[in-house]
mmCIF file of N, CA, C and O in Angstrom:
data_model
loop_
_atom_site.group_PDB
_atom_site.id
_atom_site.type_symbol
_atom_site.label_atom_id
_atom_site.label_comp_id
_atom_site.label_asym_id
_atom_site.label_seq_id
_atom_site.Cartn_x
_atom_site.Cartn_y
_atom_site.Cartn_z
ATOM 1 N N MET A 9 12.465 -11.056 -30.908
ATOM 2 C CA MET A 9 11.228 -11.031 -30.147
ATOM 3 C C MET A 9 10.177 -10.330 -31.006
ATOM 4 O O MET A 9 10.316 -9.185 -31.332
ATOM 5 N N ALA A 10 9.146 -11.048 -31.353
ATOM 6 C CA ALA A 10 8.064 -10.481 -32.158
ATOM 7 C C ALA A 10 6.886 -10.163 -31.262
ATOM 8 O O ALA A 10 6.568 -10.887 -30.333
ATOM 9 N N ALA A 11 6.241 -9.037 -31.543
ATOM 10 C CA ALA A 11 5.099 -8.626 -30.729
ATOM 11 C C ALA A 11 3.852 -8.512 -31.592
ATOM 12 O O ALA A 11 3.928 -8.060 -32.734
ATOM 13 N N PHE A 12 2.747 -8.928 -31.055
ATOM 14 C CA PHE A 12 1.461 -8.748 -31.687
ATOM 15 C C PHE A 12 0.654 -7.808 -30.799
ATOM 16 O O PHE A 12 0.337 -8.126 -29.676
ATOM 17 N N VAL A 13 0.363 -6.622 -31.323
ATOM 18 C CA VAL A 13 -0.341 -5.632 -30.540
ATOM 19 C C VAL A 13 -1.825 -5.756 -30.794
ATOM 20 O O VAL A 13 -2.294 -5.597 -31.939
ATOM 21 N N VAL A 14 -2.604 -6.027 -29.765
ATOM 22 C CA VAL A 14 -4.050 -6.138 -29.888
ATOM 23 C C VAL A 14 -4.644 -4.736 -29.813
ATOM 24 O O VAL A 14 -5.409 -4.329 -30.652
ATOM 25 N N ASP A 15 -4.300 -3.986 -28.792
ATOM 26 C CA ASP A 15 -4.786 -2.609 -28.598
ATOM 27 C C ASP A 15 -3.769 -1.946 -27.681
ATOM 28 O O ASP A 15 -3.565 -2.391 -26.561
ATOM 29 N N ARG A 16 -3.137 -0.891 -28.136
ATOM 30 C CA ARG A 16 -2.057 -0.263 -27.386
ATOM 31 C C ARG A 16 -2.452 0.144 -25.962
ATOM 32 O O ARG A 16 -1.636 0.229 -25.089
ATOM 33 N N LYS A 17 -3.725 0.393 -25.733
ATOM 34 C CA LYS A 17 -4.133 0.833 -24.405
ATOM 35 C C LYS A 17 -4.587 -0.310 -23.492
ATOM 36 O O LYS A 17 -4.689 -0.135 -22.298
ATOM 37 N N SER A 18 -4.877 -1.497 -24.066
ATOM 38 C CA SER A 18 -5.432 -2.527 -23.182
ATOM 39 C C SER A 18 -4.664 -3.845 -23.167
ATOM 40 O O SER A 18 -4.707 -4.536 -22.164
ATOM 41 N N GLU A 19 -3.985 -4.225 -24.258
ATOM 42 C CA GLU A 19 -3.338 -5.545 -24.227
ATOM 43 C C GLU A 19 -2.225 -5.635 -25.276
ATOM 44 O O GLU A 19 -2.368 -5.141 -26.375
ATOM 45 N N VAL A 20 -1.131 -6.259 -24.873
ATOM 46 C CA VAL A 20 -0.015 -6.541 -25.762
ATOM 47 C C VAL A 20 0.418 -7.953 -25.479
ATOM 48 O O VAL A 20 0.596 -8.342 -24.332
ATOM 49 N N THR A 21 0.591 -8.751 -26.528
ATOM 50 C CA THR A 21 1.069 -10.119 -26.378
ATOM 51 C C THR A 21 2.445 -10.209 -27.035
ATOM 52 O O THR A 21 2.600 -9.820 -28.172
ATOM 53 N N VAL A 22 3.407 -10.745 -26.314
ATOM 54 C CA VAL A 22 4.789 -10.815 -26.818
ATOM 55 C C VAL A 22 5.335 -12.217 -26.557
ATOM 56 O O VAL A 22 5.154 -12.769 -25.487
ATOM 57 N N ASP A 23 6.036 -12.769 -27.541
ATOM 58 C CA ASP A 23 6.771 -14.012 -27.347
ATOM 59 C C ASP A 23 8.154 -13.623 -26.867
ATOM 60 O O ASP A 23 8.813 -12.765 -27.459
ATOM 61 N N ALA A 24 8.616 -14.191 -25.769
ATOM 62 C CA ALA A 24 9.917 -13.868 -25.194
ATOM 63 C C ALA A 24 10.654 -15.149 -24.829
ATOM 64 O O ALA A 24 10.080 -16.230 -24.855
ATOM 65 N N THR A 25 11.904 -14.997 -24.442
ATOM 66 C CA THR A 25 12.755 -16.116 -24.067
ATOM 67 C C THR A 25 13.304 -15.869 -22.656
ATOM 68 O O THR A 25 13.687 -14.748 -22.332
ATOM 69 N N VAL A 26 13.338 -16.911 -21.842
ATOM 70 C CA VAL A 26 13.950 -16.823 -20.534
ATOM 71 C C VAL A 26 15.457 -16.967 -20.729
ATOM 72 O O VAL A 26 15.916 -17.905 -21.395
ATOM 73 N N ASN A 27 16.238 -16.045 -20.177
ATOM 74 C CA ASN A 27 17.691 -16.038 -20.309
ATOM 75 C C ASN A 27 18.359 -16.111 -18.961
ATOM 76 O O ASN A 27 17.764 -15.743 -17.944
ATOM 77 N N GLN A 28 19.621 -16.558 -18.955
ATOM 78 C CA GLN A 28 20.437 -16.596 -17.750
ATOM 79 C C GLN A 28 20.875 -15.172 -17.414
ATOM 80 O O GLN A 28 21.278 -14.417 -18.290
ATOM 81 N N TRP A 29 20.800 -14.794 -16.134
ATOM 82 C CA TRP A 29 21.306 -13.506 -15.685
ATOM 83 C C TRP A 29 21.960 -13.746 -14.345
ATOM 84 O O TRP A 29 21.287 -13.868 -13.319
ATOM 85 N N GLY A 30 23.284 -13.904 -14.352
ATOM 86 C CA GLY A 30 24.003 -14.283 -13.130
ATOM 87 C C GLY A 30 23.570 -15.662 -12.741
ATOM 88 O O GLY A 30 23.579 -16.593 -13.557
ATOM 89 N N ASN A 31 23.183 -15.865 -11.479
ATOM 90 C CA ASN A 31 22.699 -17.174 -11.014
ATOM 91 C C ASN A 31 21.173 -17.288 -11.134
ATOM 92 O O ASN A 31 20.591 -18.258 -10.660
ATOM 93 N N SER A 32 20.555 -16.311 -11.764
ATOM 94 C CA SER A 32 19.104 -16.288 -11.872
ATOM 95 C C SER A 32 18.671 -16.374 -13.318
ATOM 96 O O SER A 32 19.486 -16.399 -14.228
ATOM 97 N N LEU A 33 17.366 -16.385 -13.529
ATOM 98 C CA LEU A 33 16.789 -16.334 -14.866
ATOM 99 C C LEU A 33 16.060 -15.014 -15.022
ATOM 100 O O LEU A 33 15.593 -14.437 -14.031
ATOM 101 N N ALA A 34 15.974 -14.516 -16.250
ATOM 102 C CA ALA A 34 15.363 -13.209 -16.485
ATOM 103 C C ALA A 34 14.584 -13.196 -17.776
ATOM 104 O O ALA A 34 14.882 -13.937 -18.711
ATOM 105 N N VAL A 35 13.550 -12.346 -17.810
ATOM 106 C CA VAL A 35 12.790 -12.093 -19.030
ATOM 107 C C VAL A 35 12.810 -10.576 -19.219
ATOM 108 O O VAL A 35 12.519 -9.833 -18.267
ATOM 109 N N ARG A 36 13.119 -10.121 -20.393
ATOM 110 C CA ARG A 36 13.156 -8.718 -20.700
ATOM 111 C C ARG A 36 11.783 -8.241 -21.115
ATOM 112 O O ARG A 36 11.123 -8.859 -21.949
ATOM 113 N N LEU A 37 11.317 -7.144 -20.533
ATOM 114 C CA LEU A 37 10.023 -6.574 -20.921
ATOM 115 C C LEU A 37 10.267 -5.423 -21.874
ATOM 116 O O LEU A 37 11.005 -4.480 -21.572
ATOM 117 N N GLY A 38 9.634 -5.490 -23.031
ATOM 118 C CA GLY A 38 9.759 -4.417 -24.018
ATOM 119 C C GLY A 38 8.959 -3.196 -23.581
ATOM 120 O O GLY A 38 8.129 -3.242 -22.659
ATOM 121 N N LYS A 39 9.212 -2.074 -24.237
ATOM 122 C CA LYS A 39 8.563 -0.812 -23.890
ATOM 123 C C LYS A 39 7.049 -0.935 -24.013
ATOM 124 O O LYS A 39 6.309 -0.405 -23.164
ATOM 125 N N ALA A 40 6.555 -1.564 -25.063
ATOM 126 C CA ALA A 40 5.107 -1.683 -25.259
ATOM 127 C C ALA A 40 4.457 -2.426 -24.105
ATOM 128 O O ALA A 40 3.395 -2.019 -23.588
ATOM 129 N N VAL A 41 5.082 -3.514 -23.659
ATOM 130 C CA VAL A 41 4.545 -4.315 -22.545
ATOM 131 C C VAL A 41 4.556 -3.482 -21.259
ATOM 132 O O VAL A 41 3.560 -3.420 -20.531
ATOM 133 N N ALA A 42 5.669 -2.819 -20.987
ATOM 134 C CA ALA A 42 5.799 -2.017 -19.782
ATOM 135 C C ALA A 42 4.781 -0.875 -19.761
ATOM 136 O O ALA A 42 4.174 -0.573 -18.749
ATOM 137 N N THR A 43 4.598 -0.235 -20.907
ATOM 138 C CA THR A 43 3.671 0.878 -21.000
ATOM 139 C C THR A 43 2.241 0.456 -20.724
ATOM 140 O O THR A 43 1.531 1.061 -19.936
ATOM 141 N N VAL A 44 1.810 -0.626 -21.361
ATOM 142 C CA VAL A 44 0.445 -1.116 -21.149
ATOM 143 C C VAL A 44 0.234 -1.559 -19.701
ATOM 144 O O VAL A 44 -0.818 -1.299 -19.100
ATOM 145 N N ALA A 45 1.255 -2.178 -19.101
ATOM 146 C CA ALA A 45 1.131 -2.657 -17.727
ATOM 147 C C ALA A 45 1.283 -1.520 -16.697
ATOM 148 O O ALA A 45 0.981 -1.717 -15.530
ATOM 149 N N GLY A 46 1.774 -0.374 -17.138
ATOM 150 C CA GLY A 46 1.971 0.738 -16.211
ATOM 151 C C GLY A 46 3.244 0.580 -15.395
ATOM 152 O O GLY A 46 3.339 1.051 -14.279
ATOM 153 N N ALA A 47 4.222 -0.124 -15.948
ATOM 154 C CA ALA A 47 5.471 -0.374 -15.239
ATOM 155 C C ALA A 47 6.574 0.546 -15.772
ATOM 156 O O ALA A 47 6.574 0.925 -16.941
ATOM 157 N N ALA A 48 7.479 0.904 -14.903
ATOM 158 C CA ALA A 48 8.650 1.687 -15.264
ATOM 159 C C ALA A 48 9.817 1.172 -14.407
ATOM 160 O O ALA A 48 9.615 0.368 -13.507
ATOM 161 N N GLU A 49 10.990 1.654 -14.714
ATOM 162 C CA GLU A 49 12.145 1.219 -13.905
ATOM 163 C C GLU A 49 11.887 1.550 -12.446
ATOM 164 O O GLU A 49 11.482 2.650 -12.097
ATOM 165 N N GLY A 50 12.073 0.570 -11.579
ATOM 166 C CA GLY A 50 11.870 0.748 -10.146
ATOM 167 C C GLY A 50 10.456 0.439 -9.682
ATOM 168 O O GLY A 50 10.167 0.509 -8.485
ATOM 169 N N SER A 51 9.550 0.096 -10.596
ATOM 170 C CA SER A 51 8.177 -0.221 -10.212
ATOM 171 C C SER A 51 8.138 -1.482 -9.337
ATOM 172 O O SER A 51 8.776 -2.478 -9.670
ATOM 173 N N PRO A 52 7.361 -1.464 -8.267
ATOM 174 C CA PRO A 52 7.208 -2.691 -7.491
ATOM 175 C C PRO A 52 6.349 -3.701 -8.256
ATOM 176 O O PRO A 52 5.375 -3.315 -8.888
ATOM 177 N N ILE A 53 6.759 -4.958 -8.251
ATOM 178 C CA ILE A 53 5.996 -6.005 -8.929
ATOM 179 C C ILE A 53 5.825 -7.174 -8.002
ATOM 180 O O ILE A 53 6.535 -7.313 -7.010
ATOM 181 N N ARG A 54 4.854 -8.031 -8.296
ATOM 182 C CA ARG A 54 4.651 -9.296 -7.583
ATOM 183 C C ARG A 54 4.720 -10.399 -8.622
ATOM 184 O O ARG A 54 4.044 -10.332 -9.645
ATOM 185 N N VAL A 55 5.550 -11.388 -8.389
ATOM 186 C CA VAL A 55 5.704 -12.509 -9.294
ATOM 187 C C VAL A 55 5.109 -13.749 -8.622
ATOM 188 O O VAL A 55 5.481 -14.096 -7.512
ATOM 189 N N SER A 56 4.145 -14.388 -9.337
ATOM 190 C CA SER A 56 3.524 -15.610 -8.836
ATOM 191 C C SER A 56 3.823 -16.720 -9.829
ATOM 192 O O SER A 56 3.898 -16.484 -11.027
ATOM 193 N N ALA A 57 3.987 -17.921 -9.325
ATOM 194 C CA ALA A 57 4.272 -19.075 -10.201
ATOM 195 C C ALA A 57 3.305 -20.205 -9.895
ATOM 196 O O ALA A 57 3.031 -20.491 -8.729
ATOM 197 N N ARG A 58 2.803 -20.824 -10.934
ATOM 198 C CA ARG A 58 1.989 -22.023 -10.875
ATOM 199 C C ARG A 58 2.571 -22.973 -11.918
ATOM 200 O O ARG A 58 3.296 -22.529 -12.797
ATOM 201 N N PRO A 59 2.268 -24.209 -11.837
ATOM 202 C CA PRO A 59 2.818 -25.137 -12.848
ATOM 203 C C PRO A 59 2.495 -24.643 -14.265
ATOM 204 O O PRO A 59 1.338 -24.439 -14.618
ATOM 205 N N GLY A 60 3.550 -24.399 -15.033
ATOM 206 C CA GLY A 60 3.405 -23.954 -16.421
ATOM 207 C C GLY A 60 3.060 -22.517 -16.613
ATOM 208 O O GLY A 60 2.787 -22.057 -17.731
ATOM 209 N N GLN A 61 3.066 -21.709 -15.542
ATOM 210 C CA GLN A 61 2.645 -20.303 -15.672
ATOM 211 C C GLN A 61 3.410 -19.412 -14.702
ATOM 212 O O GLN A 61 3.558 -19.736 -13.547
ATOM 213 N N ILE A 62 3.842 -18.259 -15.211
ATOM 214 C CA ILE A 62 4.461 -17.220 -14.371
ATOM 215 C C ILE A 62 3.619 -15.971 -14.595
ATOM 216 O O ILE A 62 3.403 -15.548 -15.730
ATOM 217 N N VAL A 63 3.165 -15.335 -13.520
ATOM 218 C CA VAL A 63 2.334 -14.135 -13.610
ATOM 219 C C VAL A 63 3.062 -12.985 -12.930
ATOM 220 O O VAL A 63 3.547 -13.137 -11.807
ATOM 221 N N ILE A 64 3.172 -11.863 -13.632
ATOM 222 C CA ILE A 64 3.795 -10.659 -13.074
ATOM 223 C C ILE A 64 2.738 -9.597 -12.948
ATOM 224 O O ILE A 64 2.117 -9.206 -13.935
ATOM 225 N N ASP A 65 2.490 -9.146 -11.739
ATOM 226 C CA ASP A 65 1.539 -8.065 -11.471
ATOM 227 C C ASP A 65 2.308 -6.834 -11.051
ATOM 228 O O ASP A 65 3.176 -6.896 -10.172
ATOM 229 N N VAL A 66 1.965 -5.700 -11.652
ATOM 230 C CA VAL A 66 2.586 -4.431 -11.251
ATOM 231 C C VAL A 66 1.872 -3.970 -9.998
ATOM 232 O O VAL A 66 0.638 -3.904 -9.945
ATOM 233 N N GLY A 67 2.655 -3.718 -8.952
ATOM 234 C CA GLY A 67 2.080 -3.302 -7.679
ATOM 235 C C GLY A 67 1.601 -1.873 -7.712
ATOM 236 O O GLY A 67 1.870 -1.124 -8.657
ATOM 237 N N PRO A 68 0.892 -1.485 -6.683
ATOM 238 C CA PRO A 68 0.400 -0.102 -6.641
ATOM 239 C C PRO A 68 1.580 0.850 -6.525
ATOM 240 O O PRO A 68 2.540 0.603 -5.804
ATOM 241 N N ARG A 69 1.502 1.916 -7.266
ATOM 242 C CA ARG A 69 2.563 2.936 -7.231
ATOM 243 C C ARG A 69 2.410 3.724 -5.935
ATOM 244 O O ARG A 69 1.321 4.133 -5.557
ATOM 245 N N VAL A 70 3.505 3.928 -5.244
ATOM 246 C CA VAL A 70 3.489 4.703 -4.013
ATOM 247 C C VAL A 70 3.551 6.170 -4.389
ATOM 248 O O VAL A 70 4.485 6.618 -5.058
ATOM 249 N N PRO A 71 2.558 6.963 -3.973
ATOM 250 C CA PRO A 71 2.546 8.370 -4.348
ATOM 251 C C PRO A 71 3.679 9.120 -3.615
ATOM 252 O O PRO A 71 4.050 8.778 -2.508
ATOM 253 N N SER A 72 4.142 10.178 -4.259
ATOM 254 C CA SER A 72 5.192 11.011 -3.641
ATOM 255 C C SER A 72 4.555 11.874 -2.552
ATOM 256 O O SER A 72 3.318 12.025 -2.479
ATOM 257 N N LEU A 73 5.367 12.451 -1.698
ATOM 258 C CA LEU A 73 4.860 13.329 -0.657
ATOM 259 C C LEU A 73 4.088 14.492 -1.275
ATOM 260 O O LEU A 73 3.013 14.880 -0.795
ATOM 261 N N GLU A 74 4.604 15.057 -2.353
ATOM 262 C CA GLU A 74 3.923 16.162 -3.030
ATOM 263 C C GLU A 74 2.539 15.749 -3.518
ATOM 264 O O GLU A 74 1.574 16.490 -3.385
ATOM 265 N N GLU A 75 2.421 14.516 -4.061
ATOM 266 C CA GLU A 75 1.124 14.044 -4.522
ATOM 267 C C GLU A 75 0.155 13.818 -3.367
ATOM 268 O O GLU A 75 -1.029 14.145 -3.468
ATOM 269 N N MET A 76 0.675 13.300 -2.246
ATOM 270 C CA MET A 76 -0.189 13.094 -1.087
ATOM 271 C C MET A 76 -0.649 14.430 -0.503
ATOM 272 O O MET A 76 -1.833 14.581 -0.157
ATOM 273 N N LEU A 77 0.254 15.407 -0.436
ATOM 274 C CA LEU A 77 -0.145 16.713 0.087
ATOM 275 C C LEU A 77 -1.133 17.397 -0.844
ATOM 276 O O LEU A 77 -2.069 18.084 -0.387
ATOM 277 N N ALA A 78 -0.962 17.236 -2.173
ATOM 278 C CA ALA A 78 -1.879 17.839 -3.122
ATOM 279 C C ALA A 78 -3.279 17.252 -3.019
ATOM 280 O O ALA A 78 -4.278 17.909 -3.318
ATOM 281 N N SER A 79 -3.396 15.992 -2.597
ATOM 282 C CA SER A 79 -4.702 15.339 -2.479
ATOM 283 C C SER A 79 -5.375 15.602 -1.129
ATOM 284 O O SER A 79 -6.495 15.188 -0.930
ATOM 285 N N TYR A 80 -4.680 16.292 -0.211
ATOM 286 C CA TYR A 80 -5.251 16.578 1.098
ATOM 287 C C TYR A 80 -6.401 17.561 0.985
ATOM 288 O O TYR A 80 -6.299 18.615 0.389
ATOM 289 N N LYS A 81 -7.544 17.210 1.548
ATOM 290 C CA LYS A 81 -8.723 18.080 1.536
ATOM 291 C C LYS A 81 -9.135 18.296 3.000
ATOM 292 O O LYS A 81 -9.598 17.378 3.659
ATOM 293 N N PRO A 82 -8.965 19.534 3.524
ATOM 294 C CA PRO A 82 -9.263 19.784 4.929
ATOM 295 C C PRO A 82 -10.679 19.416 5.328
ATOM 296 O O PRO A 82 -10.893 18.886 6.432
ATOM 297 N N GLU A 83 -11.664 19.628 4.432
ATOM 298 C CA GLU A 83 -13.035 19.295 4.794
ATOM 299 C C GLU A 83 -13.238 17.788 4.943
ATOM 300 O O GLU A 83 -14.129 17.356 5.680
ATOM 301 N N LYS A 84 -12.408 16.995 4.289
ATOM 302 C CA LYS A 84 -12.517 15.541 4.393
ATOM 303 C C LYS A 84 -11.590 14.975 5.474
ATOM 304 O O LYS A 84 -11.961 14.095 6.219
ATOM 305 N N HIS A 85 -10.376 15.477 5.541
ATOM 306 C CA HIS A 85 -9.355 14.900 6.398
ATOM 307 C C HIS A 85 -9.087 15.708 7.671
ATOM 308 O O HIS A 85 -8.415 15.231 8.561
ATOM 309 N N GLY A 86 -9.546 16.963 7.705
ATOM 310 C CA GLY A 86 -9.242 17.827 8.838
ATOM 311 C C GLY A 86 -10.160 17.611 10.028
ATOM 312 O O GLY A 86 -10.994 16.734 10.042
ATOM 313 N N GLY A 87 -9.964 18.431 11.037
ATOM 314 C CA GLY A 87 -10.826 18.355 12.195
ATOM 315 C C GLY A 87 -10.184 17.565 13.323
ATOM 316 O O GLY A 87 -9.069 17.075 13.206
ATOM 317 N N GLU A 88 -10.937 17.454 14.382
ATOM 318 C CA GLU A 88 -10.441 16.756 15.557
ATOM 319 C C GLU A 88 -10.410 15.246 15.357
ATOM 320 O O GLU A 88 -11.329 14.668 14.794
ATOM 321 N N ALA A 89 -9.363 14.624 15.872
ATOM 322 C CA ALA A 89 -9.278 13.163 15.812
ATOM 323 C C ALA A 89 -10.178 12.570 16.873
ATOM 324 O O ALA A 89 -10.741 11.508 16.675
ATOM 325 N N MET A 90 -10.299 13.257 18.009
ATOM 326 C CA MET A 90 -11.175 12.805 19.091
ATOM 327 C C MET A 90 -12.101 13.951 19.433
ATOM 328 O O MET A 90 -11.743 14.838 20.187
ATOM 329 N N ALA A 91 -13.276 13.938 18.871
ATOM 330 C CA ALA A 91 -14.210 15.041 19.022
ATOM 331 C C ALA A 91 -15.095 14.862 20.267
ATOM 332 O O ALA A 91 -16.307 14.837 20.184
ATOM 333 N N PHE A 92 -14.460 14.712 21.414
ATOM 334 C CA PHE A 92 -15.199 14.664 22.665
ATOM 335 C C PHE A 92 -14.426 15.429 23.717
ATOM 336 O O PHE A 92 -13.272 15.795 23.507
ATOM 337 N N LYS A 93 -15.060 15.750 24.835
ATOM 338 C CA LYS A 93 -14.420 16.552 25.859
ATOM 339 C C LYS A 93 -13.323 15.762 26.562
ATOM 340 O O LYS A 93 -13.412 14.542 26.693
ATOM 341 N N PRO A 94 -12.278 16.484 27.034
ATOM 342 C CA PRO A 94 -11.234 15.820 27.777
ATOM 343 C C PRO A 94 -11.780 15.115 29.020
ATOM 344 O O PRO A 94 -12.743 15.573 29.619
ATOM 345 N N VAL A 95 -11.191 13.979 29.374
ATOM 346 C CA VAL A 95 -11.692 13.208 30.510
ATOM 347 C C VAL A 95 -10.677 13.129 31.651
ATOM 348 O O VAL A 95 -10.962 12.534 32.676
ATOM 349 N N GLY A 96 -9.515 13.709 31.465
ATOM 350 C CA GLY A 96 -8.493 13.626 32.483
ATOM 351 C C GLY A 96 -7.612 14.881 32.500
ATOM 352 O O GLY A 96 -8.082 15.972 32.276
ATOM 353 N N ARG A 97 -6.316 14.676 32.654
ATOM 354 C CA ARG A 97 -5.363 15.793 32.710
ATOM 355 C C ARG A 97 -4.780 16.167 31.359
ATOM 356 O O ARG A 97 -3.777 16.833 31.315
ATOM 357 N N GLU A 98 -5.400 15.701 30.255
ATOM 358 C CA GLU A 98 -4.826 15.987 28.954
ATOM 359 C C GLU A 98 -5.087 17.406 28.462
ATOM 360 O O GLU A 98 -4.681 17.778 27.389
ATOM 361 N N VAL A 99 -5.750 18.226 29.232
ATOM 362 C CA VAL A 99 -6.029 19.611 28.840
ATOM 363 C C VAL A 99 -4.719 20.368 28.818
ATOM 364 O O VAL A 99 -3.941 20.312 29.768
ATOM 365 N N LEU A 100 -4.463 21.074 27.730
ATOM 366 C CA LEU A 100 -3.216 21.840 27.622
ATOM 367 C C LEU A 100 -3.347 23.198 28.201
ATOM 368 O O LEU A 100 -4.271 23.872 28.162
#
């Protein structure tokens, strides 16, 4: 498999071969391709097919709980969900 690197940060073009893997077909992604695409083992991907073309898009990475909590800003996300006076028996 030969690779032609255009720019390590923006594009990598690789010639690859489709191989048999069990009852399916597979293409191996080299480290350079995975790095530029932002893919790692376990990354969610979307595979689309059109006549003569297969497109693999790396899905959005799901942030960890720690990352979500670190991004919490009370001034933006805090406060009352319903900022109006109670209208019934919901008073605690």
